[in-house]
Short mmCIF file of C-alpha atoms in Angstrom, two decimals:
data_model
loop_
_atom_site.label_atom_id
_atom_site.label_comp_id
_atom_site.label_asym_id
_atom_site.label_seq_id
_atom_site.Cartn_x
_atom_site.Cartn_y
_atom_site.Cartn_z
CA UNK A 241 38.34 111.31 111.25
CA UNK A 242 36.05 114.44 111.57
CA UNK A 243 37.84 117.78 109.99
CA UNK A 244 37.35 120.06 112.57
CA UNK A 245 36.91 119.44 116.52
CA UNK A 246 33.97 120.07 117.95
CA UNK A 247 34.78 121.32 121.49
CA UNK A 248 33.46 124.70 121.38
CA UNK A 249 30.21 122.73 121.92
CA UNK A 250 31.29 122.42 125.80
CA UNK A 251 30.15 125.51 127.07
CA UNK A 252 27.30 125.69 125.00
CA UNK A 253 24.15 126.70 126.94
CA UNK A 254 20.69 124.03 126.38
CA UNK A 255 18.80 125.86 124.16
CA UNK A 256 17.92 123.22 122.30
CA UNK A 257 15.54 121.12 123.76
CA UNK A 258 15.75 117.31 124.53
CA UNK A 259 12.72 116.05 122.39
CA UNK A 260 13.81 117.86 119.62
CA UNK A 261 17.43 116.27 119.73
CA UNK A 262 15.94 113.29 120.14
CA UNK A 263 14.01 113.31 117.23
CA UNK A 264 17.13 114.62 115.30
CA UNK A 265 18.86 111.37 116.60
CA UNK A 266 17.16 109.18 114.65
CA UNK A 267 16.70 106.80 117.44
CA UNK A 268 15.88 106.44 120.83
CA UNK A 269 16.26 102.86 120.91
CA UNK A 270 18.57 101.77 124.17
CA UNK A 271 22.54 101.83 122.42
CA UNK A 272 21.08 102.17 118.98
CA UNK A 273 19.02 99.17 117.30
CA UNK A 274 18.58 95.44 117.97
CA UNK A 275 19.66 94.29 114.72
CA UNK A 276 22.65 96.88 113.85
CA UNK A 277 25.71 98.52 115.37
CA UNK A 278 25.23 102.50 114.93
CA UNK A 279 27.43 105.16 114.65
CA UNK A 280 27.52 108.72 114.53
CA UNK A 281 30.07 110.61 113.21
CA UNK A 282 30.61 114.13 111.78
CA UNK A 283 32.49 114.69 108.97
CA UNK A 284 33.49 117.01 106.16
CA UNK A 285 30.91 116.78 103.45
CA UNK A 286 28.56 114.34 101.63
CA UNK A 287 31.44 112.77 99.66
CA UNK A 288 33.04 112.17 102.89
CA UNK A 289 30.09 110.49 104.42
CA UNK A 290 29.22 108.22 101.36
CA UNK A 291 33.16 106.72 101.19
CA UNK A 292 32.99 106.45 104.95
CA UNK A 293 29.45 104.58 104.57
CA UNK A 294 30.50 102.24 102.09
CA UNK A 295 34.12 101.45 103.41
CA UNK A 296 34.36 101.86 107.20
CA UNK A 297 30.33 100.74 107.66
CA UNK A 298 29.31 98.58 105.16
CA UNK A 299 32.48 97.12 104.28
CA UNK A 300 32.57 95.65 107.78
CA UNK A 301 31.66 91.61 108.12
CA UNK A 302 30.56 91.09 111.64
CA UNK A 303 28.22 89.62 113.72
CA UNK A 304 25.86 92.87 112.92
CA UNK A 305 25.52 95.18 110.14
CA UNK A 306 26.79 98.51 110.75
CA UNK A 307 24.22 101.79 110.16
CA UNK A 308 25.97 105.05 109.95
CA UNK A 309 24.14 108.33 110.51
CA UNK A 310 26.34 111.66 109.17
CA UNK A 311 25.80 114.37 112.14
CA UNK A 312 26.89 118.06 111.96
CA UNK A 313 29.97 119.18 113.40
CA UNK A 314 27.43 121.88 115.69
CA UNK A 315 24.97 119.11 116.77
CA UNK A 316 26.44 115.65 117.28
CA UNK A 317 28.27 116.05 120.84
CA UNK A 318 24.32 117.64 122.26
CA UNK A 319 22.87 115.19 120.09
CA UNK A 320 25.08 112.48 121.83
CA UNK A 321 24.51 114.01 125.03
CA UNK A 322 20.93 114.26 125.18
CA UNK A 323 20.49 110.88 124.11
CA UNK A 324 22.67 108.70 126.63
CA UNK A 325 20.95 110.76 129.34
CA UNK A 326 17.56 109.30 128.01
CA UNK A 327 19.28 105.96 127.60
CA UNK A 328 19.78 105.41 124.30
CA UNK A 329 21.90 106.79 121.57
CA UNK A 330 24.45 105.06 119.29
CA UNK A 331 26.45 102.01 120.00
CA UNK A 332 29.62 103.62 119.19
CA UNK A 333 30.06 106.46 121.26
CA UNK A 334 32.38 109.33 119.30
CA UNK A 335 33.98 112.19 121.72
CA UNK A 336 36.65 115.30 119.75
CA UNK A 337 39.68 113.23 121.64
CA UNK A 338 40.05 111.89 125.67
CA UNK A 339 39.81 115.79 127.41
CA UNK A 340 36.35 116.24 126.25
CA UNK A 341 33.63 114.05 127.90
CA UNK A 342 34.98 110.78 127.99
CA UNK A 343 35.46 111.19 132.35
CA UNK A 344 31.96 112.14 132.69
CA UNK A 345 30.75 109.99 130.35
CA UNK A 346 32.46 107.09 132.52
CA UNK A 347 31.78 108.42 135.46
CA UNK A 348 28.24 108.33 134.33
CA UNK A 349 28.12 105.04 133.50
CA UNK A 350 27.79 105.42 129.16
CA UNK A 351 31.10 103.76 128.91
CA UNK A 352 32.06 100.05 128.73
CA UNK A 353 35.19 99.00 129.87
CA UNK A 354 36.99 97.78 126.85
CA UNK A 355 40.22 96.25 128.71
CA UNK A 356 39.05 92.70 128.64
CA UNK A 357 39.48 93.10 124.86
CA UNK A 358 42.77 94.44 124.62
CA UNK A 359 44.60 90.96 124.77
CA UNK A 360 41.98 89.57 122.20
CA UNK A 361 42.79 91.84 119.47
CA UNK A 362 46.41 92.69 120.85
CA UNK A 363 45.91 96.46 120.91
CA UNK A 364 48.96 97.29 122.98
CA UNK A 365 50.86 96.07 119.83
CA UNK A 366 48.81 98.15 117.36
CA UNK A 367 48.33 101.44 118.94
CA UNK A 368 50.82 103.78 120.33
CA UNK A 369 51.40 103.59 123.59
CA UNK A 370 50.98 107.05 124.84
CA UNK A 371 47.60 107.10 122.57
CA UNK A 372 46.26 103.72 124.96
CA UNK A 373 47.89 105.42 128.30
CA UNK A 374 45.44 108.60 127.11
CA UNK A 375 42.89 106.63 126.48
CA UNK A 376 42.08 105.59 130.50
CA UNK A 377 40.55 106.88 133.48
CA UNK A 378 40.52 105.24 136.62
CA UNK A 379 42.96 102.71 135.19
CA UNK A 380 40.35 101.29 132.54
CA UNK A 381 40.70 101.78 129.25
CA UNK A 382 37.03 103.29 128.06
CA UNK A 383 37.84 104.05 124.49
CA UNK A 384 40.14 103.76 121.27
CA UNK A 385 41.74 106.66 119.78
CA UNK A 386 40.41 106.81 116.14
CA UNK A 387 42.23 109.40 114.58
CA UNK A 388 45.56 111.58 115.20
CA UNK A 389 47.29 115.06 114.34
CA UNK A 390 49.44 117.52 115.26
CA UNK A 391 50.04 121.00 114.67
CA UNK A 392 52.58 122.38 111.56
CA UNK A 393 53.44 125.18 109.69
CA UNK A 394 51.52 125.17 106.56
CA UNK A 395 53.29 127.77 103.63
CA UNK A 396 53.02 128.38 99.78
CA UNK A 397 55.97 128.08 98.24
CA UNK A 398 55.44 130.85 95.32
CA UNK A 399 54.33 132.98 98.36
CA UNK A 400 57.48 132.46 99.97
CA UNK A 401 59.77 132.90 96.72
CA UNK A 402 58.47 135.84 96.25
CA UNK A 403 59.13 137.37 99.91
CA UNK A 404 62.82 135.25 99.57
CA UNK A 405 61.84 133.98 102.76
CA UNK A 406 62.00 130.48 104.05
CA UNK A 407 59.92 128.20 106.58
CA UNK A 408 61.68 129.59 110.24
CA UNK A 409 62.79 126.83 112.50
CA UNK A 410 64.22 128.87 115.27
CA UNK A 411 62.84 131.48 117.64
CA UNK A 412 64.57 134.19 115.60
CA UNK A 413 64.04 132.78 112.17
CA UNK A 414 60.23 133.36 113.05
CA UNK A 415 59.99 136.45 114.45
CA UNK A 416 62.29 137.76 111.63
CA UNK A 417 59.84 135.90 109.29
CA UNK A 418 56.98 137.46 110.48
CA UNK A 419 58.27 141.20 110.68
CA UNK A 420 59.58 140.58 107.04
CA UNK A 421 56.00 139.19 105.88
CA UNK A 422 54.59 142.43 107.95
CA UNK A 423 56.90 145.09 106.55
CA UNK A 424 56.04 143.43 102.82
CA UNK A 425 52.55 144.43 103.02
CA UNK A 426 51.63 140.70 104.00
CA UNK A 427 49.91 139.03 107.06
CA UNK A 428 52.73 136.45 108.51
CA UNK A 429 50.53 134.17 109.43
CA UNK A 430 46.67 133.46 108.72
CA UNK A 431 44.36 132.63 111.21
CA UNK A 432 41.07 133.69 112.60
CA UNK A 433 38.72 132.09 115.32
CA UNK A 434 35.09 133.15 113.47
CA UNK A 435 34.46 129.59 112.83
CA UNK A 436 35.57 128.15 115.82
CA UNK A 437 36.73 129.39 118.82
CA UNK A 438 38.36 126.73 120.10
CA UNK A 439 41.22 127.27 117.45
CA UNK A 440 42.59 129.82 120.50
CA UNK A 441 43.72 126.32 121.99
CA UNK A 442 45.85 125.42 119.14
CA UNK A 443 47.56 128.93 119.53
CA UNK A 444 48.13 128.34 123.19
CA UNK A 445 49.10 124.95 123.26
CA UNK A 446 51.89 125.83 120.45
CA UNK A 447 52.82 129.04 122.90
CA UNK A 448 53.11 125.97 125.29
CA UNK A 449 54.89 123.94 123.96
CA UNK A 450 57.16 125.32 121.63
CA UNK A 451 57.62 128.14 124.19
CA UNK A 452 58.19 126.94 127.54
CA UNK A 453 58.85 123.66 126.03
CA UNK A 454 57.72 119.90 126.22
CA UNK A 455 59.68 119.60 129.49
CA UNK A 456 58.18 121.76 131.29
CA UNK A 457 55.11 120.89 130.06
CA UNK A 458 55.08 117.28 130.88
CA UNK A 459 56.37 118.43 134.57
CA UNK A 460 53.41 120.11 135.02
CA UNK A 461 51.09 118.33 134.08
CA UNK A 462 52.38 115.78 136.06
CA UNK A 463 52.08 118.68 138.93
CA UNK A 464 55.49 118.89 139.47
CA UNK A 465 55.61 122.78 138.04
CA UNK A 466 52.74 124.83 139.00
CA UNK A 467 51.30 126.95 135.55
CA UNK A 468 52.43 129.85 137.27
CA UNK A 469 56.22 129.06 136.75
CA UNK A 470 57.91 132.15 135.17
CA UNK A 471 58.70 129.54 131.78
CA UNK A 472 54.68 129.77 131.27
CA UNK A 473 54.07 133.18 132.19
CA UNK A 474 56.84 134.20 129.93
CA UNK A 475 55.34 131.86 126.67
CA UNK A 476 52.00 132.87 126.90
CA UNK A 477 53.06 136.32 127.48
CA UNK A 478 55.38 136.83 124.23
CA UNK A 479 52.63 134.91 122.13
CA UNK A 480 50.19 136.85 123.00
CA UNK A 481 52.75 139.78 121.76
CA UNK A 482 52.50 138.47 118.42
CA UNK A 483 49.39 138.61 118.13
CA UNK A 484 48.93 142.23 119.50
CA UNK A 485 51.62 142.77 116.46
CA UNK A 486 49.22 141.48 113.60
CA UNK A 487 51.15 138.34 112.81
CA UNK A 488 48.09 136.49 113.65
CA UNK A 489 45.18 136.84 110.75
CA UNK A 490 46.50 140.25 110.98
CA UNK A 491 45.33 142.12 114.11
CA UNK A 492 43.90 141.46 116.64
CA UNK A 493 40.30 142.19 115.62
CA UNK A 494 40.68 140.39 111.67
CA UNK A 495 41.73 137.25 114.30
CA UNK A 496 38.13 137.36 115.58
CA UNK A 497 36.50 138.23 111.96
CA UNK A 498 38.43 135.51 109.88
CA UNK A 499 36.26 132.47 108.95
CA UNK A 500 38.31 129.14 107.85
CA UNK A 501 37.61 130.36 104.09
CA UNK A 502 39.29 133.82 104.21
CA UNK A 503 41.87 131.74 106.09
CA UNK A 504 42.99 129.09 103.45
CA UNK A 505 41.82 131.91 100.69
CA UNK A 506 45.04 134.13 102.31
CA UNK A 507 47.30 131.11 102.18
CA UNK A 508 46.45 130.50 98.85
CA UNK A 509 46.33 133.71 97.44
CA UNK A 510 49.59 134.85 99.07
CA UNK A 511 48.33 137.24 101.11
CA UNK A 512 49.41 135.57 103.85
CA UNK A 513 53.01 134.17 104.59
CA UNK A 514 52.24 131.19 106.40
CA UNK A 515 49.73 129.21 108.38
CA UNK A 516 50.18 127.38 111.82
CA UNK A 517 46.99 124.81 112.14
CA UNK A 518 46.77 121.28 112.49
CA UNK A 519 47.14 118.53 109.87
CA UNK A 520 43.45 117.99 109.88
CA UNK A 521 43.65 120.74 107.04
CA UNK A 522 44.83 118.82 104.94
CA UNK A 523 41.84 117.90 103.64
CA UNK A 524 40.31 121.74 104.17
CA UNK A 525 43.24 122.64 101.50
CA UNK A 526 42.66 120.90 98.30
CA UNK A 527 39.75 122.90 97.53
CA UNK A 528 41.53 126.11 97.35
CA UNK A 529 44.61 125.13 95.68
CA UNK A 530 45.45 124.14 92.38
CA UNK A 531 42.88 123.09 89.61
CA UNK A 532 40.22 122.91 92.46
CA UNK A 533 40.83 126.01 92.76
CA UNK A 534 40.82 127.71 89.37
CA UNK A 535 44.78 128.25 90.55
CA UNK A 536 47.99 127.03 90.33
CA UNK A 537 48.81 127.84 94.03
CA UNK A 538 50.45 124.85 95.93
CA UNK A 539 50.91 123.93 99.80
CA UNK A 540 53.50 122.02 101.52
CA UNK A 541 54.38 122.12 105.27
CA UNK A 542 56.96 121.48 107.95
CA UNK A 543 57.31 120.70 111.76
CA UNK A 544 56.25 124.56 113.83
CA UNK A 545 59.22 126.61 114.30
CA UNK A 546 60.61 126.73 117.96
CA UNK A 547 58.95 129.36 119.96
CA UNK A 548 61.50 129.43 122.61
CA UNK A 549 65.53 130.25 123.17
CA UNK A 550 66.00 126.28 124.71
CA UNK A 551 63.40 124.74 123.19
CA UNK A 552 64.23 122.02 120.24
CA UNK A 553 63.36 122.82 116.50
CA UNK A 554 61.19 120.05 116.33
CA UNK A 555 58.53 119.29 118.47
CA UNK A 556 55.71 116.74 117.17
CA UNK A 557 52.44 117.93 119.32
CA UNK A 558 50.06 114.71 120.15
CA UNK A 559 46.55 114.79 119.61
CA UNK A 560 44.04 112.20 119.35
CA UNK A 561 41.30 114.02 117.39
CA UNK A 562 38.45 111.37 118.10
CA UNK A 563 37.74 108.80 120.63
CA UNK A 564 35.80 105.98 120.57
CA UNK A 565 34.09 103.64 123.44
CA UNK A 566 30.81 101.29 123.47
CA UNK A 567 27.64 102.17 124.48
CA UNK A 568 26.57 100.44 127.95
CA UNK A 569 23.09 100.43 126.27
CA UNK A 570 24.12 98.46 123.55
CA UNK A 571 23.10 94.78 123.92
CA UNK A 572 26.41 92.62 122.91
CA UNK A 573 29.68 94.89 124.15
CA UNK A 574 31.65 92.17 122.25
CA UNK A 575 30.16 92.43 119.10
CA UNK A 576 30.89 96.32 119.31
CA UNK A 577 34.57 95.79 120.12
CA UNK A 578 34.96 93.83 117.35
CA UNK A 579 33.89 96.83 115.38
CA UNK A 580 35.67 99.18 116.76
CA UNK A 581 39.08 96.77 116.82
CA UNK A 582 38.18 97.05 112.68
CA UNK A 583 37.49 100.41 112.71
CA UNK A 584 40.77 101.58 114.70
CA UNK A 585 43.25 98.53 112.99
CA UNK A 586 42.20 97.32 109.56
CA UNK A 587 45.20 98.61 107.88
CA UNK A 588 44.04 98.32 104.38
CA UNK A 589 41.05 99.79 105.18
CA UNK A 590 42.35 102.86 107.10
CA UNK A 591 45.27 103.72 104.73
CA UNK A 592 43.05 103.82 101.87
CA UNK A 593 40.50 106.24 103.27
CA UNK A 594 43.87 108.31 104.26
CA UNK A 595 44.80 108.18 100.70
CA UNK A 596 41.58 108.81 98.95
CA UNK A 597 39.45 111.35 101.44
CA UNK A 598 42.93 112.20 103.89
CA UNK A 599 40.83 110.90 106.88
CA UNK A 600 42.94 111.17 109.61
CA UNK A 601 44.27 107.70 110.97
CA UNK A 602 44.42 106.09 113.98
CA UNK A 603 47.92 105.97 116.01
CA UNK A 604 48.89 102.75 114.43
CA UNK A 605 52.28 101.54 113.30
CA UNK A 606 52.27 103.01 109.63
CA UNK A 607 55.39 103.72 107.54
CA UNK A 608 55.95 104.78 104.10
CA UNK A 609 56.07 101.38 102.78
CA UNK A 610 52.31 100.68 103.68
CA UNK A 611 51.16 103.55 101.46
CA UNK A 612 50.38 102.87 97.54
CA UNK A 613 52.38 104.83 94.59
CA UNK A 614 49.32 107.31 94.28
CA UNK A 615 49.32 108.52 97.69
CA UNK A 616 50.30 112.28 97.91
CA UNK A 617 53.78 112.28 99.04
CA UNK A 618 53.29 115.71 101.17
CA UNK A 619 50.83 112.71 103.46
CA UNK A 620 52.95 110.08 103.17
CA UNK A 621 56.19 112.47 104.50
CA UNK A 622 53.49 113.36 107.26
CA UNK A 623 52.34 109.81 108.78
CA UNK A 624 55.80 108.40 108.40
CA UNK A 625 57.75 111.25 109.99
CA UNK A 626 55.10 111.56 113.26
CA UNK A 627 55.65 107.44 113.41
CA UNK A 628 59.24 107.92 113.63
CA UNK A 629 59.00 111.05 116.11
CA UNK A 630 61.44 111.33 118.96
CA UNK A 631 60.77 115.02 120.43
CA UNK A 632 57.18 115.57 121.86
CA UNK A 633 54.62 118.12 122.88
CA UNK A 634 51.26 117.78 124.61
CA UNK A 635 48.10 119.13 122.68
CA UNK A 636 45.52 120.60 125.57
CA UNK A 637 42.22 118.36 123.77
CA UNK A 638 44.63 115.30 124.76
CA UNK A 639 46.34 115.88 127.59
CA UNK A 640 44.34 118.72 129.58
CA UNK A 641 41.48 117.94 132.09
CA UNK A 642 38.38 118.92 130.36
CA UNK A 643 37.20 122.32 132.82
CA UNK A 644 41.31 123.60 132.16
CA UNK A 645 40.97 123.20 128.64
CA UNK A 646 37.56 125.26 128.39
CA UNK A 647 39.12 128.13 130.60
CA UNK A 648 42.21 128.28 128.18
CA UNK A 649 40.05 128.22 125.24
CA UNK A 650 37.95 131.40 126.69
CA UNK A 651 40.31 133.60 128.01
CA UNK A 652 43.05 132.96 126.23
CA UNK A 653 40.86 135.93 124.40
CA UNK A 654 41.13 138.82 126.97
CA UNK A 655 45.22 137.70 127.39
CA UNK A 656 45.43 139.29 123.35
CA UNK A 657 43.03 141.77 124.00
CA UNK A 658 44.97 143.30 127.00
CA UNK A 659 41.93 142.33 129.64
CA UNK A 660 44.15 140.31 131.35
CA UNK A 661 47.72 139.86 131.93
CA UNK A 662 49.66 136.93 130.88
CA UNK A 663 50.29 135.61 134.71
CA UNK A 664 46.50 136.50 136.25
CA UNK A 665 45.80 133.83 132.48
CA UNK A 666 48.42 131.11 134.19
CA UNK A 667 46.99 131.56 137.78
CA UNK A 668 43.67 130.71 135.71
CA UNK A 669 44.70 127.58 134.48
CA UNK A 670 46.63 126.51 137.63
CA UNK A 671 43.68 127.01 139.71
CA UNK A 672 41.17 124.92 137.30
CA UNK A 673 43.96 122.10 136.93
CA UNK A 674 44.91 121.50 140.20
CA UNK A 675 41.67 121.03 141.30
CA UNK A 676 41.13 118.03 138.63
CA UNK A 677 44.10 117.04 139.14
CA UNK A 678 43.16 116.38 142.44
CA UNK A 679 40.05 114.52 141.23
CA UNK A 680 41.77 112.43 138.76
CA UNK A 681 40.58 113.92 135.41
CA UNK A 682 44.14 114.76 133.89
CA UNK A 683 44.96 112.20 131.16
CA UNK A 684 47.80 110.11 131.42
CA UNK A 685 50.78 111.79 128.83
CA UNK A 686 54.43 110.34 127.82
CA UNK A 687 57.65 111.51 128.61
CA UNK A 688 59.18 114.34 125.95
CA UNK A 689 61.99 112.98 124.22
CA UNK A 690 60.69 109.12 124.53
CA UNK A 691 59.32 108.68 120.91
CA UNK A 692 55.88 106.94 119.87
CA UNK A 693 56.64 103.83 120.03
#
């Protein structure tokens, strides 16, 4: 449910030190308190955090009470961390999706195994099925995926009007979009990594995808195509062109400089065409548009143009934004799953908190029908649309072993800055990924074309 992923914590060096995130923690007792279930999550802002106290904490009838504890999006995974290696920490363990922790943190022994529980609550009924498969290591499933999203193409449709330009679907529609936009005094698309510099992934995995194309993704992550294959090389190297253009943020060096409020400020104010990001914006938007806003600017979106000559116009890119598993530590494992089976399933529950704060929901069967008259239709369109999705693509926070992801996060940087070519970039990632491949750490992902249910 968190707003922005957190995984540009990975690399981040320990200069905080362990007593003082444990005393930030809150606890130290072993998987939280004796009396309570606790959770830590991180989410947008203090309205956020009060509806998610009162509805998805308090609202739950169990065996145990349920304490929630807000965490910042630049502390919690450290916080979390630090406090399982000193044996404690909260009963519900929260990771940004399956590629970030989750194999260490089962290999380490945090995790319980929640498979005896599946048949009890009937889980391979309510999730998705690719969402469980990604949910495993070593055959067990260790956590629940508690929220989803993909990546679209976000545009204002005065913006757009005004440019007589529409949202491109095909390779050519979008490069002739964003020379238009460019030649119009406009930046084609806004985006920026200031913030967070994991939002090079997103860029990537949409080169990726939408590029090379979900086939030849799947085949290699299933090793079957090294990263080196010419289809890669090729993807990576003509998005990285675009940006070296100024489609993205608008040059090179404004990519690096834009924060996430000079991005949705550019979208808003029409100084930028269009926006590729992920549909956790959703909720980022509605304070820059409309009477929010002082304006009466308006968003919609659509599915990302293809990238590619043979790849299809619609490609739906997985992601499970947050994962959830029980802490070892944590006295009654059963009690927890309970929790977490309400947490992940409670339909009522979940599509209300979609409706009223756009928390991102789990991968559970929803349709249009489930959602009341006063849900924004531009969300409802979203959740019922992905449900029904046929054509697939593999985000690199689901699907990607954790030490591949980091690499293409970093130096995806020196591919648009000319420090490195476009090839010596794949060779990167095909050295990093084979090696975990070989060790088991690459998540289990669907076939393209096979649909989410």
């Amino acid at each position: 449910m968190a707003t922005i992923s957190r995984r540009q914590l990975l690399g981040a060096g320990g200069a905080l030190g362990a007593m003082a995130l444990l005393s930030a923690c809150g606890s130290t007792d072993p998987g939280g308190s004796d009396d309570a279930i606790t959770i830590w999550n991180n989410l947008a802002d203090a309205q956020q955090n009060d509806y998610f106290r009162k509805h998805f904490a308090e609202g739950y009838r169990g065996k145990y009470p349920v304490r929630f504890s807000p965490k910042a999006d630049s502390t919690i995974d450290r916080l979390i961390q630090t406090a399982l290696a000193a044996g404690s920490g909260p009963s519900v363990i929260a990771t940004p999706g399956p590629s970030s922790f989750v194999s260490s943190y089962w290999s380490a022994g945090y995790l319980a195994d929640l498979g005896p529980y599946m048949r009890h609550y009937g889980w391979t009924d309510k999730f998705a099925p690719w969402a469980l498969s990604a949910s495993q290591v070593d055959g067990k499933l260790v956590t629940l995926p508690a929220s989803y999203e993909t990546m679209v193409f976000y545009w204002n449709p005065a913006t757009l009007h005004k440019l007589g330009l529409a949202p491109p679907k095909t390779l050519e529609e979008f490069e002739n979009f964003c020379s238009e936009a460019k030649g119009k005094g406009h930046v084609p698309l806004s985006a920026g990594n200031a913030d967070y510099k994991g939002a090079n992934e997103w860029f990537v995995g949409l080169g990726l995808n939408h590029g090379a194309g979900p086939e030849a993704v799947h085949s290699a992550l299933r090793g079957e195509t090294k990263w080196t294959d010419p289809v890669f090389v090729d993807a990576i190297d003509r998005l990285a062109s675009y940006f070296k253009k100024g489609w993205f943020g608008g040059g090179v060096d404004l990519y690096f400089t834009n924060n996430f409020p000079t991005i949705y400020q550019h979208l808003a104010s029409g100084k930028a065409a269009g926006m590729l990001s992920g549909t956790w914006d959703f909720s980022n938007l509605g304070s820059y548009f409309g009477k929010a806003a002082g304006n009466d600017a308006t968003w919609d979106w659509t599915t990302v143009p293809s990238l590619g000559k043979s790849v299809p116009q619609t490609v739906w890119d997985l992601a499970i934004g947050q994962s959830i598993g029980i802490n070892t530590n944590f006295r009654d494992t059963a009690a927890a799953a309970d929790y977490l089976n309400f947490l992940t399933t409670d339909l009522k529950t979940i599509i209300a908190g979609v409706e009223r704060m756009n928390f991102e929901p789990p991968p559970i069967h929803i349709s249009a029908t489930d959602f009341s008259t006063k849900a924004d239709p531009r969300i409802v369109r979203l959740y019922s649309q992905l449900s029904a999705a046929k054509s697939i693509g593999y985000t690199t926070w689901t699907f990607f072993p954790q030490q591949t992801e980091t690499y293409m996060i970093d130096y995806f940087e020196n591919v648009i800055t000319g420090r490195l070519s476009a090839k010596a970039y794949c060779e990167g990632i095909e050295s990093r990924f084979s090696r975990e491949r070989a060790e088991g750490r690459v998540p289990a992902a669907p076939k393209p074309g096979g649909g989410l249910s």
